Every structure is written in C-alpha cells, then in structure tokens.
Amino acid sequence: MDLEKRPAQQAQPAPEGCLVVAIRIPVRIVVLVLVVPVRMVWDALVAGGRLLTDTVLRPAGRAALWLGRIVLVRPCVALWRYAVVPLAQGLGWLGHRLLVVPAVWTYRYVLTPLGHAISWLAAGVGAGCGWVARGVLAGLLWLYRWTVLPVGQGIAWLVVHLLVVPAGWLYRYMLTPVGHAIAWVAMGAVWLVRMIFTGLWLGVYWTLRVLLVLPALAVWRWVLAPVGRFLAVVGREIGEALGHAWRVAGWISLAVGRFLANLFRWLLVEPTRWVYRTVLTPAGHFVRDAVWKPVAAAGRAVGRTTRQALSTARETVRQARASVRSALFGQQTEPKPVPRREPGAAETRTLGSSTTALTKD
C-alpha cells in the first residue's frame, strides 16, 4: 500500500510561495509588452513570406525547372542517347576486336603452353632440390647426434657443477640474510617517511578545511544556494512568461490581422464589389445591348452586303472575260461524251430489270 501511494504523492505539484506569485505577474506583463510587437512583426513576415512563395518563388521555381529541363536535361539526354552511347558501343567493339581477341589468342596459344613448360621444368628442379636437401638434412642430423649432442651434454655438466651449485650456495647462505636485513631497514624507513607525510597531510588538510572548505561551504549553503534558487525561479518564470506571452501575442496578432482584413474588405473590397455589381455591370449590359450588338449586327450586314457585291462583281468579271474570249478566239467546241460499255448508275443491271440476259425478249 505504501508503494502504491508513493507515486501519487510524488505526482502532486509542490505549492508555490508568495515570492513566485509576486515575481510572475510583473514578469509576464513586461514580457507581454515586449513580445507583442515581435510576434506581430513575425506574423507579418510569415504572411509576406507565404505570399511571396505562392506568387513569385514557386512559379519562378517551376519556370526555372522547365527551363532547366529544356536547356540542360533534354540536350544531355539526346547527347547521351545519340552520341555517347553509339560512340561507346563503337569503341567497345573496336577494343574487343583489337585488344580482347588478340589477348585471348595469345593467352590460349602462347602463354598457356609456355606456362605448362615452365611448370614442368620447375617441378623437375624442385624434385632435385628436395632430394639434395633431404641428403644434407640427414648428414646434419647424424653430425648433431654423434658430435654436437655429447659435447653439449659435457659442457652442461661442467656448467652445473662449476657455476650453478656454488651460485645456489652463495644465494642461500649469504645473499638471502643480507637481503632480509636490507628489506627490514627499508621497511622501517618507509614507515618513518609515511608517518611524517601523514602528519604533514593531516596538518595541511585541517588547515585547508578550516581556512577554505568550511567558509566556502558556508557561502554556498547560505549565499549561493538561495541566490541560485531565486535565479532559477526567476528564469523559470521568465521562460513560462515568454511562452504565455508568445501565445497571447499570437491571439492579439490574429485579432489585429482579422481587424485589418475586415477593414480592408469593408473600405476597399466591398465598395469595389458594390460599384462593379451596381454600376459597372448594368453599364456594361447597357453598352452591350444598346451599342455593341447593333454595331455588330450592322457590321455583319455590311459584311454580307460587301461579300454579295464582291461575288456579283467576280461573276460579272468572269462573264465579261468569257465574252471577250469567245469574241477573240471563237466559241470552243465541247468534247463529245464517249459512250461507256457499262450502264450508268441509274441503269444498273439487276435481277428485276429487263436488260439482263435471262429476261430479255
């Protein structure tokens, strides 16, 4: 039960003192007064940046992208497709014919037989060298077994009895007691030096503790810690005041922006819309119905009359030219029509007509 109650007790916020409340209100007022212009300028810059992005930067980027695709990408693709790739294929075919095929032929018919011959020769030489090496090794083993080994054993026996045994006796009965005495003296000297340094260290430690540590601890506990807690409370309140003031400034900036937008709409947009709807639109309809349509109808009538006059004039000119031609060169004989063997479209042979071979009288 105690373990279950402990997190709930820890989750409760600590009560705030009167100092925190006294600091919070003036700090928030001052910060709000300082932050509201900054937030309004920031919102204006954001709106201007969005407008600039939507109207200038994004169309300019799209135009630059299209221009880059036209100027750079398509020429590079065409150069790669119709110049680099065929040239690379030609160079590859040429390199295959001039380099790869001769190299393969040289490897297959020159280097491979030569390598086989060198391998066979090397195998023979290696076998001979191995036989010679085995003979030399056997001779060296015989020499070691019957010459070097007995001599080495004799020298080892002499070294043991002439050097090792006297050295062991000297170490056991002379050097060991002397070493023990020196170690005892060194331990005593070390103990004395340790005691001296311990006393000096205790004196320096208590001197520094009394003169430096205890005053510094008192200053930290009774001066710096309260000042630090006060500054921490002030910094926390300033941070919370900045966040609160930024949000409040956002609301104020939104309200001011809406007010300016409504003011702009009522002072400029709505009068312009009213003038367009109540003045310009009826005037335009009147001009369209009273002026433009009659003028257009008169223009169309003049056009039709002009076209008819022109067609009549062309026909008159054509007839006059035909009359002059006939007066000068005489009447041209029309070519006689040649009778066709097949009947026309109106006289096509059918099973019901009397011109067929089956129904002809």
CSV table of N, CA and C in Angstrom, one decimal, residues 64-142:
chain,number,residue,atom,x,y,z
A,64,ALA,N,12.0,27.9,-63.8
A,64,ALA,CA,13.4,27.5,-63.8
A,64,ALA,C,13.6,26.0,-64.0
A,65,LEU,N,12.7,25.2,-63.4
A,65,LEU,CA,12.7,23.8,-63.6
A,65,LEU,C,12.4,23.4,-65.0
A,66,TRP,N,11.4,24.0,-65.6
A,66,TRP,CA,11.0,23.7,-67.0
A,66,TRP,C,12.2,24.2,-67.9
A,67,LEU,N,12.7,25.4,-67.7
A,67,LEU,CA,13.8,25.9,-68.5
A,67,LEU,C,15.1,25.0,-68.4
A,68,GLY,N,15.4,24.5,-67.2
A,68,GLY,CA,16.5,23.6,-67.0
A,68,GLY,C,16.3,22.3,-67.7
A,69,ARG,N,15.0,21.8,-67.7
A,69,ARG,CA,14.7,20.6,-68.4
A,69,ARG,C,14.9,20.8,-69.9
A,70,ILE,N,14.4,22.0,-70.4
A,70,ILE,CA,14.6,22.2,-71.8
A,70,ILE,C,16.0,22.5,-72.2
A,71,VAL,N,16.7,23.2,-71.4
A,71,VAL,CA,18.1,23.7,-71.8
A,71,VAL,C,19.1,22.7,-71.5
A,72,LEU,N,19.0,21.9,-70.4
A,72,LEU,CA,20.0,21.0,-69.9
A,72,LEU,C,19.7,19.6,-70.1
A,73,VAL,N,18.5,19.2,-69.5
A,73,VAL,CA,18.3,17.7,-69.4
A,73,VAL,C,18.1,17.1,-70.8
A,74,ARG,N,17.2,17.7,-71.6
A,74,ARG,CA,16.9,17.1,-72.9
A,74,ARG,C,18.1,17.1,-73.8
A,75,PRO,N,18.9,18.2,-73.9
A,75,PRO,CA,20.2,18.1,-74.7
A,75,PRO,C,21.1,17.1,-74.2
A,76,CYS,N,21.3,17.0,-72.8
A,76,CYS,CA,22.2,15.9,-72.3
A,76,CYS,C,21.7,14.5,-72.6
A,77,VAL,N,20.3,14.3,-72.5
A,77,VAL,CA,19.8,13.0,-72.8
A,77,VAL,C,20.0,12.7,-74.3
A,78,ALA,N,19.7,13.7,-75.1
A,78,ALA,CA,19.9,13.5,-76.6
A,78,ALA,C,21.4,13.2,-76.9
A,79,LEU,N,22.3,14.0,-76.2
A,79,LEU,CA,23.7,13.8,-76.5
A,79,LEU,C,24.2,12.4,-76.0
A,80,TRP,N,23.6,11.9,-74.8
A,80,TRP,CA,24.0,10.6,-74.3
A,80,TRP,C,23.4,9.5,-75.2
A,81,ARG,N,22.1,9.7,-75.7
A,81,ARG,CA,21.5,8.7,-76.5
A,81,ARG,C,22.0,8.5,-77.9
A,82,TYR,N,22.3,9.7,-78.5
A,82,TYR,CA,22.6,9.7,-79.9
A,82,TYR,C,24.1,9.9,-80.2
A,83,ALA,N,24.9,10.2,-79.2
A,83,ALA,CA,26.3,10.4,-79.4
A,83,ALA,C,27.2,9.5,-78.6
A,84,VAL,N,27.0,9.6,-77.2
A,84,VAL,CA,27.9,8.9,-76.3
A,84,VAL,C,27.7,7.4,-76.4
A,85,VAL,N,26.4,7.0,-76.4
A,85,VAL,CA,26.2,5.5,-76.4
A,85,VAL,C,26.6,4.9,-77.7
A,86,PRO,N,26.3,5.5,-78.9
A,86,PRO,CA,26.9,4.8,-80.1
A,86,PRO,C,28.4,4.9,-80.2
A,87,LEU,N,29.0,6.0,-79.7
A,87,LEU,CA,30.5,6.1,-79.7
A,87,LEU,C,31.1,5.1,-78.7
A,88,ALA,N,30.4,4.9,-77.6
A,88,ALA,CA,30.9,3.9,-76.6
A,88,ALA,C,30.8,2.5,-77.2
A,89,GLN,N,29.6,2.2,-77.8
A,89,GLN,CA,29.5,0.9,-78.4
A,89,GLN,C,30.5,0.6,-79.5
A,90,GLY,N,30.8,1.7,-80.4
A,90,GLY,CA,31.8,1.5,-81.4
A,90,GLY,C,33.2,1.3,-80.8
A,91,LEU,N,33.5,2.1,-79.8
A,91,LEU,CA,34.8,1.9,-79.1
A,91,LEU,C,34.9,0.5,-78.4
A,92,GLY,N,33.8,0.1,-77.8
A,92,GLY,CA,33.8,-1.3,-77.2
A,92,GLY,C,34.0,-2.4,-78.3
A,93,TRP,N,33.3,-2.3,-79.4
A,93,TRP,CA,33.5,-3.3,-80.5
A,93,TRP,C,34.9,-3.2,-81.0
A,94,LEU,N,35.5,-2.0,-81.2
A,94,LEU,CA,36.8,-1.9,-81.7
A,94,LEU,C,37.9,-2.4,-80.7
A,95,GLY,N,37.6,-2.1,-79.4
A,95,GLY,CA,38.5,-2.6,-78.3
A,95,GLY,C,38.5,-4.1,-78.2
A,96,HIS,N,37.3,-4.7,-78.4
A,96,HIS,CA,37.1,-6.1,-78.4
A,96,HIS,C,37.9,-6.8,-79.5
A,97,ARG,N,37.8,-6.1,-80.7
A,97,ARG,CA,38.5,-6.7,-81.8
A,97,ARG,C,40.0,-6.5,-81.8
A,98,LEU,N,40.4,-5.4,-81.3
A,98,LEU,CA,41.8,-5.0,-81.3
A,98,LEU,C,42.6,-5.5,-80.1
A,99,LEU,N,41.9,-5.7,-79.0
A,99,LEU,CA,42.6,-6.0,-77.7
A,99,LEU,C,42.2,-7.3,-77.1
A,100,VAL,N,40.9,-7.5,-77.0
A,100,VAL,CA,40.4,-8.7,-76.3
A,100,VAL,C,40.7,-10.0,-77.1
A,101,VAL,N,40.4,-10.0,-78.4
A,101,VAL,CA,40.6,-11.2,-79.2
A,101,VAL,C,42.0,-11.5,-79.3
A,102,PRO,N,43.0,-10.5,-79.7
A,102,PRO,CA,44.4,-10.9,-79.7
A,102,PRO,C,44.9,-11.4,-78.3
A,103,ALA,N,44.4,-10.7,-77.2
A,103,ALA,CA,44.9,-11.2,-75.9
A,103,ALA,C,44.5,-12.6,-75.6
A,104,VAL,N,43.2,-12.9,-75.9
A,104,VAL,CA,42.7,-14.3,-75.7
A,104,VAL,C,43.5,-15.3,-76.5
A,105,TRP,N,43.8,-14.9,-77.8
A,105,TRP,CA,44.6,-15.8,-78.7
A,105,TRP,C,46.0,-16.0,-78.1
A,106,THR,N,46.6,-14.9,-77.7
A,106,THR,CA,48.0,-15.0,-77.1
A,106,THR,C,48.0,-15.9,-75.8
A,107,TYR,N,47.0,-15.7,-75.0
A,107,TYR,CA,46.9,-16.5,-73.7
A,107,TYR,C,46.7,-18.0,-74.1
A,108,ARG,N,45.8,-18.2,-75.0
A,108,ARG,CA,45.4,-19.6,-75.3
A,108,ARG,C,46.6,-20.4,-76.0
A,109,TYR,N,47.2,-19.7,-77.0
A,109,TYR,CA,48.1,-20.5,-77.9
A,109,TYR,C,49.6,-20.2,-77.6
A,110,VAL,N,49.9,-19.2,-76.7
A,110,VAL,CA,51.3,-18.8,-76.5
A,110,VAL,C,51.6,-19.0,-75.0
A,111,LEU,N,50.8,-18.2,-74.1
A,111,LEU,CA,51.2,-18.2,-72.7
A,111,LEU,C,50.8,-19.5,-72.0
A,112,THR,N,49.7,-20.2,-72.4
A,112,THR,CA,49.4,-21.4,-71.7
A,112,THR,C,50.4,-22.6,-72.0
A,113,PRO,N,50.8,-22.8,-73.3
A,113,PRO,CA,51.9,-23.8,-73.4
A,113,PRO,C,53.2,-23.4,-72.8
A,114,LEU,N,53.5,-22.1,-72.9
A,114,LEU,CA,54.8,-21.7,-72.2
A,114,LEU,C,54.7,-21.9,-70.7
A,115,GLY,N,53.5,-21.6,-70.1
A,115,GLY,CA,53.4,-21.8,-68.6
A,115,GLY,C,53.4,-23.3,-68.3
A,116,HIS,N,52.8,-24.2,-69.1
A,116,HIS,CA,52.9,-25.6,-68.8
A,116,HIS,C,54.4,-26.1,-68.8
A,117,ALA,N,55.1,-25.6,-69.8
A,117,ALA,CA,56.5,-26.0,-69.9
A,117,ALA,C,57.3,-25.5,-68.7
A,118,ILE,N,57.1,-24.2,-68.3
A,118,ILE,CA,57.8,-23.7,-67.2
A,118,ILE,C,57.4,-24.4,-65.9
A,119,SER,N,56.1,-24.8,-65.8
A,119,SER,CA,55.7,-25.6,-64.6
A,119,SER,C,56.4,-26.9,-64.5
A,120,TRP,N,56.4,-27.6,-65.7
A,120,TRP,CA,57.1,-28.9,-65.7
A,120,TRP,C,58.5,-28.8,-65.3
A,121,LEU,N,59.2,-27.8,-65.9
A,121,LEU,CA,60.7,-27.6,-65.6
A,121,LEU,C,60.9,-27.3,-64.1
A,122,ALA,N,60.0,-26.4,-63.5
A,122,ALA,CA,60.1,-26.1,-62.1
A,122,ALA,C,59.8,-27.3,-61.2
A,123,ALA,N,58.9,-28.2,-61.7
A,123,ALA,CA,58.6,-29.4,-60.9
A,123,ALA,C,59.8,-30.3,-60.9
A,124,GLY,N,60.5,-30.4,-62.0
A,124,GLY,CA,61.8,-31.2,-62.0
A,124,GLY,C,62.9,-30.6,-61.1
A,125,VAL,N,63.1,-29.3,-61.3
A,125,VAL,CA,64.1,-28.7,-60.5
A,125,VAL,C,63.8,-28.8,-59.0
A,126,GLY,N,62.5,-28.6,-58.6
A,126,GLY,CA,62.0,-28.7,-57.2
A,126,GLY,C,62.3,-30.1,-56.7
A,127,ALA,N,62.0,-31.1,-57.5
A,127,ALA,CA,62.3,-32.5,-57.0
A,127,ALA,C,63.7,-32.8,-56.8
A,128,GLY,N,64.6,-32.3,-57.7
A,128,GLY,CA,66.1,-32.4,-57.5
A,128,GLY,C,66.5,-31.7,-56.2
A,129,CYS,N,66.1,-30.5,-56.0
A,129,CYS,CA,66.5,-29.7,-54.9
A,129,CYS,C,66.0,-30.4,-53.6
A,130,GLY,N,64.8,-31.0,-53.6
A,130,GLY,CA,64.3,-31.7,-52.4
A,130,GLY,C,65.1,-32.9,-52.1
A,131,TRP,N,65.5,-33.6,-53.1
A,131,TRP,CA,66.4,-34.8,-52.9
A,131,TRP,C,67.7,-34.3,-52.2
A,132,VAL,N,68.3,-33.3,-52.8
A,132,VAL,CA,69.6,-32.8,-52.2
A,132,VAL,C,69.4,-32.3,-50.8
A,133,ALA,N,68.3,-31.6,-50.6
A,133,ALA,CA,68.0,-31.0,-49.2
A,133,ALA,C,67.8,-32.2,-48.2
A,134,ARG,N,67.2,-33.2,-48.6
A,134,ARG,CA,67.0,-34.4,-47.7
A,134,ARG,C,68.3,-35.0,-47.4
A,135,GLY,N,69.2,-35.1,-48.3
A,135,GLY,CA,70.5,-35.7,-48.0
A,135,GLY,C,71.3,-34.8,-47.1
A,136,VAL,N,71.3,-33.5,-47.3
A,136,VAL,CA,72.0,-32.6,-46.5
A,136,VAL,C,71.5,-32.6,-45.1
A,137,LEU,N,70.1,-32.7,-44.9
A,137,LEU,CA,69.5,-32.7,-43.6
A,137,LEU,C,69.8,-34.0,-42.9
A,138,ALA,N,69.9,-35.1,-43.6
A,138,ALA,CA,70.3,-36.4,-42.9
A,138,ALA,C,71.7,-36.3,-42.4
A,139,GLY,N,72.6,-35.7,-43.2
A,139,GLY,CA,74.0,-35.5,-42.7
A,139,GLY,C,74.1,-34.6,-41.5
A,140,LEU,N,73.4,-33.6,-41.5
A,140,LEU,CA,73.4,-32.7,-40.3
A,140,LEU,C,72.8,-33.3,-39.1
A,141,LEU,N,71.8,-34.2,-39.3
A,141,LEU,CA,71.2,-34.9,-38.1
A,141,LEU,C,72.2,-35.9,-37.5
A,142,TRP,N,72.9,-36.6,-38.4
A,142,TRP,CA,74.0,-37.6,-37.9
A,142,TRP,C,75.1,-36.8,-37.2
